[in-house]
Amino acid sequence: MAGTPVSEKKADLIQGVTQLLKDVLGKNPATTVVVIDEIATDNWGTDGETVTA
Protein backbone atom coordinates (compact mmCIF):
# COMPACT_ATOMS: atom_id res chain seq x y z
CA MET A 1 0.00 0.00 0.00
CA ALA A 2 1.33 3.38 -0.94
CA GLY A 3 1.81 5.79 1.93
CA THR A 4 2.08 3.11 4.62
CA PRO A 5 4.97 3.19 7.09
CA VAL A 6 6.42 0.10 5.42
CA SER A 7 6.32 1.65 1.93
CA GLU A 8 7.84 4.86 3.32
CA LYS A 9 10.68 2.85 4.86
CA LYS A 10 11.22 1.07 1.55
CA ALA A 11 11.41 4.43 -0.22
CA ASP A 12 13.95 5.60 2.37
CA LEU A 13 15.97 2.41 1.85
CA ILE A 14 15.98 2.84 -1.93
CA GLN A 15 17.08 6.47 -1.62
CA GLY A 16 19.79 5.57 0.88
CA VAL A 17 21.20 2.68 -1.13
CA THR A 18 21.20 4.81 -4.28
CA GLN A 19 23.07 7.59 -2.48
CA LEU A 20 25.56 5.11 -1.01
CA LEU A 21 26.30 3.64 -4.44
CA LYS A 22 26.80 7.14 -5.81
CA ASP A 23 29.07 8.24 -2.96
CA VAL A 24 31.17 5.09 -2.60
CA LEU A 25 31.28 3.67 -6.11
CA GLY A 26 30.55 6.74 -8.21
CA LYS A 27 27.42 5.15 -9.69
CA ASN A 28 24.98 7.27 -11.66
CA PRO A 29 21.67 7.41 -9.72
CA ALA A 30 19.76 7.63 -13.01
CA THR A 31 21.00 4.17 -13.98
CA THR A 32 21.00 2.61 -10.52
CA VAL A 33 18.31 0.01 -9.87
CA VAL A 34 17.46 -1.08 -6.33
CA VAL A 35 15.27 -4.17 -5.90
CA ILE A 36 13.74 -5.18 -2.58
CA ASP A 37 13.06 -8.90 -2.81
CA GLU A 38 10.83 -9.83 0.09
CA ILE A 39 10.81 -13.51 0.97
CA ALA A 40 8.18 -14.89 3.32
CA THR A 41 9.79 -15.95 6.59
CA ASP A 42 8.46 -19.49 6.23
CA ASN A 43 10.53 -19.80 3.03
CA TRP A 44 13.92 -19.44 4.69
CA GLY A 45 15.56 -20.44 7.91
CA THR A 46 18.57 -20.56 10.13
CA ASP A 47 19.91 -23.14 12.56
CA GLY A 48 17.66 -25.82 11.04
CA GLU A 49 14.37 -23.97 11.50
CA THR A 50 12.26 -21.55 9.51
CA VAL A 51 12.36 -17.98 10.72
CA THR A 52 8.64 -18.16 11.56
CA ALA A 53 9.15 -21.18 13.83
Coordinates of C-alpha atoms in Angstrom, one line a residue:
M1 CA 0.0 0.0 0.0
A2 CA 1.3 3.4 -0.9
G3 CA 1.8 5.8 1.9
T4 CA 2.1 3.1 4.6
P5 CA 5.0 3.2 7.1
V6 CA 6.4 0.1 5.4
S7 CA 6.3 1.7 1.9
E8 CA 7.8 4.9 3.3
K9 CA 10.7 2.8 4.9
K10 CA 11.2 1.1 1.6
A11 CA 11.4 4.4 -0.2
D12 CA 14.0 5.6 2.4
L13 CA 16.0 2.4 1.9
I14 CA 16.0 2.8 -1.9
Q15 CA 17.1 6.5 -1.6
G16 CA 19.8 5.6 0.9
V17 CA 21.2 2.7 -1.1
T18 CA 21.2 4.8 -4.3
Q19 CA 23.1 7.6 -2.5
L20 CA 25.6 5.1 -1.0
L21 CA 26.3 3.6 -4.4
K22 CA 26.8 7.1 -5.8
D23 CA 29.1 8.2 -3.0
V24 CA 31.2 5.1 -2.6
L25 CA 31.3 3.7 -6.1
G26 CA 30.5 6.7 -8.2
K27 CA 27.4 5.1 -9.7
N28 CA 25.0 7.3 -11.7
P29 CA 21.7 7.4 -9.7
A30 CA 19.8 7.6 -13.0
T31 CA 21.0 4.2 -14.0
T32 CA 21.0 2.6 -10.5
V33 CA 18.3 0.0 -9.9
V34 CA 17.5 -1.1 -6.3
V35 CA 15.3 -4.2 -5.9
I36 CA 13.7 -5.2 -2.6
D37 CA 13.1 -8.9 -2.8
E38 CA 10.8 -9.8 0.1
I39 CA 10.8 -13.5 1.0
A40 CA 8.2 -14.9 3.3
T41 CA 9.8 -15.9 6.6
D42 CA 8.5 -19.5 6.2
N43 CA 10.5 -19.8 3.0
W44 CA 13.9 -19.4 4.7
G45 CA 15.6 -20.4 7.9
T46 CA 18.6 -20.6 10.1
D47 CA 19.9 -23.1 12.6
G48 CA 17.7 -25.8 11.0
E49 CA 14.4 -24.0 11.5
T50 CA 12.3 -21.5 9.5
V51 CA 12.4 -18.0 10.7
T52 CA 8.6 -18.2 11.6
A53 CA 9.2 -21.2 13.8

